[in-house]
Amino acid sequence: MLPVIAWYENHADELGDAGFRSPQVRELVDTALADAALADPDHPRLPEVLHLLAYFLYRQGRYKAAREQFRQVDGFTEALPWLYSFVKPLYYRAVRTKTARKALTERRPG
């Protein structure tokens, strides 16, 4: 997960959606998803990881996968990416709601 966090901290603001959707970042997210799937479900940091993965997947347009991450966590907003927002709960809910809506119409990859 550290590579995903490092990328977010260093590039998220400057690169926008194109950066999130690059093949390199998709690979970082896919690796982190695999690691999270193998993690102890009771690990105290796992919810933070799932929040950030949900956000990356949302920004990548992978709404169904993002929705699955959101389903595993609740409204804890003291994690990345919500942590930097002045309105953490509102930002979290807005992204979660958009993810849920867009997941309903997302097509499966071809």
Coordinates of C-alpha atoms in Angstrom, one line a residue:
M1 CA 0.0 0.0 0.0
L2 CA 2.9 2.3 0.6
P3 CA 3.5 2.9 -3.2
V4 CA -0.2 3.9 -3.6
I5 CA 0.1 6.3 -0.6
A6 CA 3.3 7.8 -2.0
W7 CA 1.8 8.3 -5.4
Y8 CA -1.2 10.0 -3.9
E9 CA 0.8 12.3 -1.7
N10 CA 3.1 13.3 -4.5
H11 CA 1.0 13.3 -7.7
A12 CA -2.8 13.3 -7.0
D13 CA -3.3 17.1 -7.2
E14 CA -1.0 17.7 -10.2
L15 CA -2.0 14.9 -12.5
G16 CA -5.8 14.7 -12.1
D17 CA -7.9 11.8 -13.5
A18 CA -5.4 11.1 -16.2
G19 CA -2.7 10.3 -13.6
F20 CA -5.1 8.1 -11.6
R21 CA -5.9 6.2 -14.8
S22 CA -2.4 5.6 -16.1
P23 CA -1.3 2.0 -16.5
Q24 CA 1.4 2.4 -13.8
V25 CA -1.2 3.6 -11.2
R26 CA -3.7 0.9 -12.2
E27 CA -0.9 -1.7 -11.6
L28 CA -0.2 -0.1 -8.2
V29 CA -3.9 -0.3 -7.3
D30 CA -4.2 -3.9 -8.6
T31 CA -1.2 -5.0 -6.5
A32 CA -2.6 -3.2 -3.4
L33 CA -6.0 -4.9 -3.9
A34 CA -4.4 -8.3 -4.0
D35 CA -2.4 -7.5 -0.8
A36 CA -5.5 -6.2 0.9
A37 CA -7.4 -9.3 0.0
L38 CA -4.8 -11.4 1.8
A39 CA -4.6 -9.2 4.9
D40 CA -6.0 -10.2 8.2
P41 CA -9.6 -8.8 8.2
D42 CA -9.1 -7.6 11.8
H43 CA -5.9 -5.6 11.0
P44 CA -6.4 -2.2 12.5
R45 CA -5.2 -0.3 9.4
L46 CA -7.2 -2.3 6.9
P47 CA -10.1 0.2 6.8
E48 CA -7.7 3.0 6.0
V49 CA -6.3 1.0 3.1
L50 CA -9.8 0.2 1.8
H51 CA -10.8 3.8 1.9
L52 CA -7.9 4.8 -0.3
L53 CA -8.4 1.9 -2.6
A54 CA -12.1 2.8 -3.0
Y55 CA -11.1 6.4 -3.9
F56 CA -8.4 5.3 -6.4
L57 CA -10.9 2.9 -8.0
Y58 CA -13.5 5.6 -8.2
R59 CA -11.0 8.0 -9.9
Q60 CA -10.1 5.2 -12.3
G61 CA -13.8 4.7 -13.3
R62 CA -13.8 1.2 -11.8
Y63 CA -17.0 1.9 -9.9
K64 CA -18.1 -1.6 -9.1
A65 CA -14.8 -2.4 -7.6
A66 CA -14.8 0.8 -5.7
R67 CA -18.3 0.0 -4.4
E68 CA -17.0 -3.3 -3.1
Q69 CA -14.3 -1.5 -1.1
F70 CA -16.9 1.0 0.3
R71 CA -19.1 -1.9 1.4
Q72 CA -16.3 -3.1 3.7
V73 CA -15.9 0.2 5.5
D74 CA -18.1 2.7 7.1
G75 CA -18.0 6.5 7.4
F76 CA -14.6 6.7 9.0
T77 CA -13.2 9.9 7.5
E78 CA -9.9 10.3 9.3
A79 CA -8.1 8.4 6.5
L80 CA -6.7 9.3 3.1
P81 CA -8.1 10.9 0.9
W82 CA -10.8 12.4 3.1
L83 CA -8.3 13.5 5.7
Y84 CA -7.3 16.6 3.7
S85 CA -10.8 17.8 3.1
F86 CA -12.3 20.6 5.2
V87 CA -15.6 18.8 5.0
K88 CA -14.5 15.2 5.4
P89 CA -17.9 13.6 5.9
L90 CA -19.4 15.4 3.0
Y91 CA -16.6 14.6 0.7
Y92 CA -16.7 11.0 1.7
R93 CA -20.4 10.7 1.2
A94 CA -20.3 12.5 -2.2
V95 CA -17.7 10.1 -3.6
R96 CA -19.5 7.1 -2.1
T97 CA -22.8 8.2 -3.5
K98 CA -21.4 8.9 -7.0
T99 CA -19.6 5.5 -6.9
A100 CA -22.9 3.7 -6.1
R101 CA -24.8 5.5 -8.8
K102 CA -22.1 4.9 -11.5
A103 CA -21.6 1.3 -10.5
L104 CA -25.2 0.6 -11.6
T105 CA -24.5 1.6 -15.1
E106 CA -20.8 0.5 -15.4
R107 CA -20.1 -1.9 -18.2
R108 CA -17.9 -4.9 -17.7
P109 CA -14.5 -4.6 -19.4
G110 CA -14.7 -6.0 -22.9

